[in-house]
């Protein structure tokens, strides 16, 4: 076994470190023995501030100063990789500049997830300025990753991660009826909306409600992953973090329970971040962890699959860390368990 302490660490930066996913990335990088968190940046115009001041739970765990970002800093950056936990337009603007300097980019926004640039005005509300990068970007749904990760990695969205991990095993195994349109109902905690204060995500205002009917930006990403249309209805729940997705499909006639079980076990044997549960998963059991918990029930040709993840970890920062580990030839789960916090 190689001596980790003697190996040079991979120098990294997090842009968007003041946000929920960015802060989680800082914690994961700090806990990963193969990486060094060299810089943490937030939006320009703010004063430098220790991450532990923004998030006291990281005190004595993450010793980094969150500094204001400006593009003029790029020539001075001594890093190999940058993690972008930024709004979509901001990621799209800064990613080409970092790539031009030879810095590998892992983007947690939706800026490079869709392969069809014409979908961005409809679902993201702006015209994509770098459509050439959509083909270059490698989408990193890690349990289904087959394409080598390159210099630009697009980390999947939280809802698409939960839904795709639930449905891909039976779809890839050919068990789902050809004319079936999966119906997905998924509920996310309020941290999915980001840290910025808003009346719509205040705990005093949030109960349980559906939103984004047919127009949610994660719908085309889910359809791209699954290779078929879906009915996707997201909900906002009154809890901090986590996603619970309920996915319903019609199976081909005669598909047995053993075939369904085999599809899941074959798909996820050797996948360390997938857990099968013996009852419907609970977001409380995945919050603060990098796992995806899966459970299913079958009644004849109807199949219901439940999927639970932490939207900030498996749905964002942990999947980015998982992808970076693989990209740089390190153990896939390095830093993920030590960095997880409840």
Tab-separated table of C-alpha atoms in Angstrom:
chain	number	residue	atom	x	y	z
A	1	UNK	CA	0.000	0.000	0.000
A	2	UNK	CA	1.318	3.436	-0.939
A	3	UNK	CA	2.081	5.990	1.746
A	4	UNK	CA	-0.581	8.666	1.294
A	5	UNK	CA	1.378	11.146	3.397
A	6	UNK	CA	4.262	11.095	0.903
A	7	UNK	CA	2.083	11.609	-2.169
A	8	UNK	CA	1.493	15.197	-3.332
A	9	UNK	CA	-2.056	16.252	-2.674
A	10	UNK	CA	-4.330	17.478	-5.457
A	11	UNK	CA	-4.694	21.209	-4.963
A	12	UNK	CA	-8.270	22.382	-5.317
A	13	UNK	CA	-10.569	25.367	-5.000
A	14	UNK	CA	-14.288	25.705	-4.331
A	15	UNK	CA	-16.175	28.564	-5.959
A	16	UNK	CA	-19.469	29.177	-4.212
A	17	UNK	CA	-18.140	28.060	-0.844
A	18	UNK	CA	-20.630	30.190	1.098
A	19	UNK	CA	-23.579	28.157	-0.196
A	20	UNK	CA	-24.806	24.888	1.241
A	21	UNK	CA	-23.313	22.565	-1.390
A	22	UNK	CA	-20.089	24.568	-1.576
A	23	UNK	CA	-19.599	24.395	2.177
A	24	UNK	CA	-20.179	20.627	2.110
A	25	UNK	CA	-17.530	20.353	-0.609
A	26	UNK	CA	-15.066	22.252	1.539
A	27	UNK	CA	-15.669	19.757	4.341
A	28	UNK	CA	-15.292	16.748	2.047
A	29	UNK	CA	-12.080	18.052	0.492
A	30	UNK	CA	-10.653	18.792	3.930
A	31	UNK	CA	-11.408	15.223	5.007
A	32	UNK	CA	-10.009	13.644	1.849
A	33	UNK	CA	-6.365	12.575	2.327
A	34	UNK	CA	-5.690	12.845	-1.413
A	35	UNK	CA	-6.885	16.441	-1.868
A	36	UNK	CA	-5.920	19.795	-0.457
A	37	UNK	CA	-8.466	22.577	-0.128
A	38	UNK	CA	-6.282	25.464	-1.252
A	39	UNK	CA	-8.900	28.169	-1.812
A	40	UNK	CA	-12.538	28.851	-1.012
A	41	UNK	CA	-14.351	31.665	-2.788
A	42	UNK	CA	-17.723	33.343	-2.552
A	43	UNK	CA	-19.322	36.135	-4.533
A	44	UNK	CA	-17.365	39.309	-5.113
A	45	UNK	CA	-17.935	42.351	-2.958
A	46	UNK	CA	-18.070	40.532	0.367
A	47	UNK	CA	-15.396	40.591	3.059
A	48	UNK	CA	-13.152	37.555	3.639
A	49	UNK	CA	-14.595	35.343	6.368
A	50	UNK	CA	-13.623	31.974	7.880
A	51	UNK	CA	-15.902	29.175	6.742
A	52	UNK	CA	-16.467	28.295	10.392
A	53	UNK	CA	-17.980	31.761	10.903
A	54	UNK	CA	-20.514	31.052	8.173
A	55	UNK	CA	-21.073	27.474	9.341
A	56	UNK	CA	-20.091	27.046	13.007
A	57	UNK	CA	-20.529	23.260	12.799
A	58	UNK	CA	-17.338	23.153	10.721
A	59	UNK	CA	-15.265	24.778	13.487
A	60	UNK	CA	-11.994	22.872	14.045
A	61	UNK	CA	-12.846	20.717	11.026
A	62	UNK	CA	-12.374	23.070	8.083
A	63	UNK	CA	-9.739	25.790	8.416
A	64	UNK	CA	-10.198	27.928	5.323
A	65	UNK	CA	-10.874	31.601	4.644
A	66	UNK	CA	-13.742	32.248	2.243
A	67	UNK	CA	-12.562	35.054	-0.004
A	68	UNK	CA	-14.394	37.202	-2.566
A	69	UNK	CA	-14.052	35.914	-6.123
A	70	UNK	CA	-13.052	37.854	-9.195
A	71	UNK	CA	-11.932	36.486	-12.572
A	72	UNK	CA	-8.644	38.383	-12.312
A	73	UNK	CA	-7.544	35.804	-9.737
A	74	UNK	CA	-7.430	32.985	-12.306
A	75	UNK	CA	-3.819	33.550	-13.477
A	76	UNK	CA	-2.651	33.345	-9.858
A	77	UNK	CA	-4.440	30.122	-8.946
A	78	UNK	CA	-2.063	27.262	-8.201
A	79	UNK	CA	-4.567	24.424	-8.401
A	80	UNK	CA	-5.336	21.343	-10.468
A	81	UNK	CA	-9.104	21.307	-10.039
A	82	UNK	CA	-11.921	23.745	-9.361
A	83	UNK	CA	-15.335	22.802	-8.025
A	84	UNK	CA	-18.082	25.206	-9.079
A	85	UNK	CA	-21.043	25.425	-6.694
A	86	UNK	CA	-22.388	28.476	-8.489
A	87	UNK	CA	-25.576	29.601	-10.233
A	88	UNK	CA	-25.869	28.214	-13.768
A	89	UNK	CA	-24.991	31.404	-15.634
A	90	UNK	CA	-21.997	32.060	-13.385
A	91	UNK	CA	-20.624	28.546	-13.938
A	92	UNK	CA	-21.093	28.846	-17.672
A	93	UNK	CA	-19.130	32.101	-17.679
A	94	UNK	CA	-16.182	31.085	-15.502
A	95	UNK	CA	-15.706	27.444	-16.546
A	96	UNK	CA	-14.149	28.221	-19.984
A	97	UNK	CA	-11.681	30.605	-18.342
A	98	UNK	CA	-10.557	27.982	-15.839
A	99	UNK	CA	-10.296	25.326	-18.547
A	100	UNK	CA	-8.154	27.667	-20.649
A	101	UNK	CA	-5.657	27.795	-17.779
A	102	UNK	CA	-5.491	24.005	-17.682
A	103	UNK	CA	-7.619	23.673	-14.539
A	104	UNK	CA	-10.024	20.747	-14.455
A	105	UNK	CA	-13.575	21.764	-13.653
A	106	UNK	CA	-16.283	19.905	-11.742
A	107	UNK	CA	-19.500	21.872	-12.123
A	108	UNK	CA	-22.396	21.313	-9.726
A	109	UNK	CA	-24.803	23.611	-11.562
A	110	UNK	CA	-26.993	22.750	-14.531
A	111	UNK	CA	-24.839	24.750	-16.942
A	112	UNK	CA	-23.429	21.714	-18.764
A	113	UNK	CA	-25.840	18.879	-17.962
A	114	UNK	CA	-28.071	18.970	-21.025
A	115	UNK	CA	-26.718	17.971	-24.409
A	116	UNK	CA	-29.318	20.012	-26.325
A	117	UNK	CA	-28.588	23.758	-26.075
A	118	UNK	CA	-32.080	24.603	-27.333
A	119	UNK	CA	-33.524	23.321	-24.047
A	120	UNK	CA	-31.786	25.970	-21.952
A	121	UNK	CA	-34.104	28.898	-22.800
A	122	UNK	CA	-37.149	26.748	-22.026
A	123	UNK	CA	-35.959	25.201	-18.772
A	124	UNK	CA	-33.217	27.514	-17.507
A	125	UNK	CA	-34.418	30.822	-18.889
A	126	UNK	CA	-31.310	31.860	-20.827
A	127	UNK	CA	-29.502	31.147	-24.081
A	128	UNK	CA	-26.442	28.957	-23.614
A	129	UNK	CA	-23.323	30.923	-24.568
A	130	UNK	CA	-20.946	27.945	-24.827
A	131	UNK	CA	-22.850	25.129	-26.562
A	132	UNK	CA	-19.559	23.614	-27.706
A	133	UNK	CA	-18.827	22.725	-24.081
A	134	UNK	CA	-22.037	20.694	-23.751
A	135	UNK	CA	-20.496	17.929	-25.847
A	136	UNK	CA	-17.164	18.163	-24.026
A	137	UNK	CA	-18.723	17.915	-20.577
A	138	UNK	CA	-18.942	14.393	-19.136
A	139	UNK	CA	-22.045	13.755	-17.046
A	140	UNK	CA	-21.070	11.994	-13.826
A	141	UNK	CA	-23.921	9.840	-12.561
A	142	UNK	CA	-21.242	7.727	-10.965
A	143	UNK	CA	-23.008	4.374	-10.509
A	144	UNK	CA	-23.701	4.387	-14.254
A	145	UNK	CA	-20.487	6.056	-15.377
A	146	UNK	CA	-18.907	4.421	-18.446
A	147	UNK	CA	-17.309	7.348	-20.279
A	148	UNK	CA	-13.876	8.442	-19.001
A	149	UNK	CA	-14.081	11.668	-17.010
A	150	UNK	CA	-12.307	14.511	-18.771
A	151	UNK	CA	-11.386	18.099	-17.947
A	152	UNK	CA	-14.994	19.287	-17.658
A	153	UNK	CA	-17.277	17.168	-15.490
A	154	UNK	CA	-20.959	17.970	-15.060
A	155	UNK	CA	-22.292	16.726	-11.736
A	156	UNK	CA	-25.941	15.569	-11.912
A	157	UNK	CA	-28.760	17.403	-10.216
A	158	UNK	CA	-30.222	16.171	-6.941
A	159	UNK	CA	-33.642	15.118	-8.243
A	160	UNK	CA	-32.158	13.422	-11.346
A	161	UNK	CA	-29.720	11.491	-9.153
A	162	UNK	CA	-32.464	10.111	-6.913
A	163	UNK	CA	-34.831	9.311	-9.787
A	164	UNK	CA	-32.248	7.892	-12.191
A	165	UNK	CA	-30.667	5.604	-9.611
A	166	UNK	CA	-34.139	4.244	-8.878
A	167	UNK	CA	-35.283	3.641	-12.443
A	168	UNK	CA	-32.208	2.792	-14.501
A	169	UNK	CA	-31.796	-0.810	-13.260
A	170	UNK	CA	-35.212	-1.957	-14.492
A	171	UNK	CA	-35.052	0.160	-17.641
A	172	UNK	CA	-31.608	-1.118	-18.617
A	173	UNK	CA	-32.744	-4.699	-17.921
A	174	UNK	CA	-35.640	-4.266	-20.362
A	175	UNK	CA	-38.286	-4.978	-17.729
A	176	UNK	CA	-40.380	-1.812	-18.220
A	177	UNK	CA	-43.168	-1.766	-20.796
A	178	UNK	CA	-42.160	0.046	-23.984
A	179	UNK	CA	-45.126	2.426	-23.832
A	180	UNK	CA	-44.715	3.185	-20.119
A	181	UNK	CA	-44.146	6.784	-19.069
A	182	UNK	CA	-42.647	6.675	-15.553
A	183	UNK	CA	-44.518	8.759	-13.007
A	184	UNK	CA	-42.256	10.364	-10.424
A	185	UNK	CA	-43.244	12.238	-7.284
A	186	UNK	CA	-40.259	13.586	-5.363
A	187	UNK	CA	-40.030	15.730	-2.238
A	188	UNK	CA	-36.978	17.804	-1.313
A	189	UNK	CA	-35.984	19.606	1.849
A	190	UNK	CA	-35.722	23.391	1.772
A	191	UNK	CA	-31.911	23.411	1.486
A	192	UNK	CA	-32.401	22.499	-2.175
A	193	UNK	CA	-33.446	26.083	-2.801
A	194	UNK	CA	-30.128	27.454	-1.548
A	195	UNK	CA	-29.139	29.588	1.424
A	196	UNK	CA	-30.551	32.910	0.317
A	197	UNK	CA	-33.467	33.968	2.495
A	198	UNK	CA	-36.854	33.663	0.836
A	199	UNK	CA	-40.407	33.680	2.095
A	200	UNK	CA	-41.187	30.608	-0.011
A	201	UNK	CA	-38.522	28.544	1.774
A	202	UNK	CA	-39.020	29.880	5.294
A	203	UNK	CA	-39.789	27.110	7.778
A	204	UNK	CA	-42.676	29.209	9.049
A	205	UNK	CA	-44.213	29.167	5.566
A	206	UNK	CA	-43.307	25.756	4.134
A	207	UNK	CA	-45.696	22.880	4.686
A	208	UNK	CA	-45.833	20.409	1.796
A	209	UNK	CA	-46.612	21.589	-1.705
A	210	UNK	CA	-45.967	20.659	-5.312
A	211	UNK	CA	-44.374	23.055	-7.774
A	212	UNK	CA	-42.784	23.248	-11.219
A	213	UNK	CA	-45.478	21.229	-12.995
A	214	UNK	CA	-44.083	19.922	-16.323
A	215	UNK	CA	-41.542	22.770	-16.448
A	216	UNK	CA	-39.011	21.940	-13.743
A	217	UNK	CA	-35.448	22.199	-15.099
A	218	UNK	CA	-34.610	18.709	-13.852
A	219	UNK	CA	-37.265	17.078	-16.012
A	220	UNK	CA	-35.246	17.101	-19.279
A	221	UNK	CA	-32.187	15.901	-17.366
A	222	UNK	CA	-34.127	12.922	-15.998
A	223	UNK	CA	-35.497	12.179	-19.468
A	224	UNK	CA	-31.995	12.401	-20.934
A	225	UNK	CA	-30.767	9.873	-18.364
A	226	UNK	CA	-33.645	7.448	-18.790
A	227	UNK	CA	-34.098	7.743	-22.539
A	228	UNK	CA	-37.836	8.271	-22.280
A	229	UNK	CA	-40.420	10.854	-21.281
A	230	UNK	CA	-41.502	11.093	-17.652
A	231	UNK	CA	-44.180	12.771	-15.583
A	232	UNK	CA	-42.132	14.484	-12.887
A	233	UNK	CA	-43.727	16.398	-10.026
A	234	UNK	CA	-41.377	17.889	-7.411
A	235	UNK	CA	-42.546	18.860	-3.940
A	236	UNK	CA	-41.118	21.051	-1.197
A	237	UNK	CA	-41.222	19.621	2.317
A	238	UNK	CA	-40.721	21.177	5.725
A	239	UNK	CA	-37.380	19.590	6.535
A	240	UNK	CA	-33.807	20.743	5.991
A	241	UNK	CA	-32.149	18.223	3.723
A	242	UNK	CA	-32.892	15.086	1.781
A	243	UNK	CA	-34.976	13.893	-1.161
A	244	UNK	CA	-37.519	11.084	-1.228
A	245	UNK	CA	-38.536	10.044	-4.749
A	246	UNK	CA	-41.422	7.688	-5.506
A	247	UNK	CA	-41.171	6.253	-9.019
A	248	UNK	CA	-43.980	4.207	-10.592
A	249	UNK	CA	-43.670	2.123	-13.779
A	250	UNK	CA	-45.576	-0.607	-15.609
A	251	UNK	CA	-43.584	-3.768	-16.226
A	252	UNK	CA	-43.764	-6.109	-19.171
A	253	UNK	CA	-46.245	-8.970	-18.741
A	254	UNK	CA	-44.819	-11.865	-16.786
A	255	UNK	CA	-41.922	-10.044	-15.143
A	256	UNK	CA	-41.259	-11.795	-11.844
A	257	UNK	CA	-40.183	-10.409	-8.501
A	258	UNK	CA	-36.934	-12.339	-8.890
A	259	UNK	CA	-36.213	-10.580	-12.197
A	260	UNK	CA	-36.751	-7.202	-10.584
A	261	UNK	CA	-34.501	-8.069	-7.659
A	262	UNK	CA	-31.846	-9.391	-10.047
A	263	UNK	CA	-31.933	-6.141	-12.047
A	264	UNK	CA	-31.098	-4.113	-8.940
A	265	UNK	CA	-28.488	-6.475	-7.540
A	266	UNK	CA	-26.686	-6.796	-10.871
A	267	UNK	CA	-26.728	-3.039	-11.387
A	268	UNK	CA	-25.409	-2.131	-7.950
A	269	UNK	CA	-23.233	-5.010	-6.785
A	270	UNK	CA	-19.897	-3.435	-5.904
A	271	UNK	CA	-21.376	0.078	-5.794
A	272	UNK	CA	-20.470	1.240	-2.273
A	273	UNK	CA	-22.889	4.160	-2.032
A	274	UNK	CA	-26.062	2.217	-2.866
A	275	UNK	CA	-27.964	0.636	0.015
A	276	UNK	CA	-31.041	-1.615	-0.293
A	277	UNK	CA	-33.500	-1.214	2.573
A	278	UNK	CA	-36.121	-3.626	3.916
A	279	UNK	CA	-38.750	-0.896	4.188
A	280	UNK	CA	-39.501	2.437	2.553
A	281	UNK	CA	-36.442	4.647	3.067
A	282	UNK	CA	-36.514	7.717	5.280
A	283	UNK	CA	-34.712	10.961	4.462
A	284	UNK	CA	-33.608	11.086	8.101
A	285	UNK	CA	-31.511	7.979	7.476
A	286	UNK	CA	-29.598	9.475	4.535
A	287	UNK	CA	-29.273	13.080	5.741
A	288	UNK	CA	-25.600	13.813	6.305
A	289	UNK	CA	-24.476	10.720	4.357
A	290	UNK	CA	-23.335	10.062	0.762
A	291	UNK	CA	-25.694	7.073	0.324
A	292	UNK	CA	-28.680	6.411	-1.892
A	293	UNK	CA	-31.206	4.116	-0.198
A	294	UNK	CA	-33.459	2.061	-2.483
A	295	UNK	CA	-36.594	0.005	-1.865
A	296	UNK	CA	-39.227	-1.405	-4.203
A	297	UNK	CA	-42.595	-3.140	-4.143
A	298	UNK	CA	-44.262	-5.010	-7.000
A	299	UNK	CA	-47.916	-5.834	-7.596
A	300	UNK	CA	-48.294	-7.740	-10.850
A	301	UNK	CA	-47.178	-5.428	-13.630
A	302	UNK	CA	-46.955	-2.372	-11.370
A	303	UNK	CA	-43.660	-1.491	-9.719
A	304	UNK	CA	-43.071	1.262	-7.160
A	305	UNK	CA	-39.462	2.226	-6.426
A	306	UNK	CA	-38.487	4.479	-3.542
A	307	UNK	CA	-35.204	6.369	-3.505
A	308	UNK	CA	-33.766	8.557	-0.750
A	309	UNK	CA	-30.639	10.724	-0.863
A	310	UNK	CA	-29.187	13.770	0.851
A	311	UNK	CA	-29.678	16.496	-1.751
A	312	UNK	CA	-26.520	18.330	-0.623
A	313	UNK	CA	-24.274	15.255	-0.571
A	314	UNK	CA	-25.193	12.398	-2.918
A	315	UNK	CA	-27.252	14.966	-4.820
A	316	UNK	CA	-24.372	17.456	-5.068
A	317	UNK	CA	-21.096	17.665	-3.112
A	318	UNK	CA	-20.519	13.958	-2.368
A	319	UNK	CA	-21.155	12.985	-5.974
A	320	UNK	CA	-18.706	15.674	-7.098
A	321	UNK	CA	-16.131	14.301	-4.642
A	322	UNK	CA	-16.846	10.741	-5.794
A	323	UNK	CA	-16.293	11.799	-9.412
A	324	UNK	CA	-13.087	13.663	-8.600
A	325	UNK	CA	-11.728	10.637	-6.750
A	326	UNK	CA	-12.330	8.492	-9.817
A	327	UNK	CA	-11.008	11.144	-12.217
A	328	UNK	CA	-7.695	11.338	-10.360
A	329	UNK	CA	-7.377	7.592	-9.800
A	330	UNK	CA	-8.076	7.641	-6.063
A	331	UNK	CA	-10.367	5.363	-4.014
A	332	UNK	CA	-13.934	6.150	-5.017
A	333	UNK	CA	-15.204	6.921	-1.515
A	334	UNK	CA	-12.123	8.744	-0.195
A	335	UNK	CA	-13.155	11.498	2.206
A	336	UNK	CA	-16.860	10.799	1.890
A	337	UNK	CA	-17.537	9.163	5.232
A	338	UNK	CA	-15.189	11.275	7.345
A	339	UNK	CA	-16.654	14.432	5.827
A	340	UNK	CA	-20.317	13.531	6.244
A	341	UNK	CA	-22.088	15.368	9.042
A	342	UNK	CA	-25.542	14.787	10.461
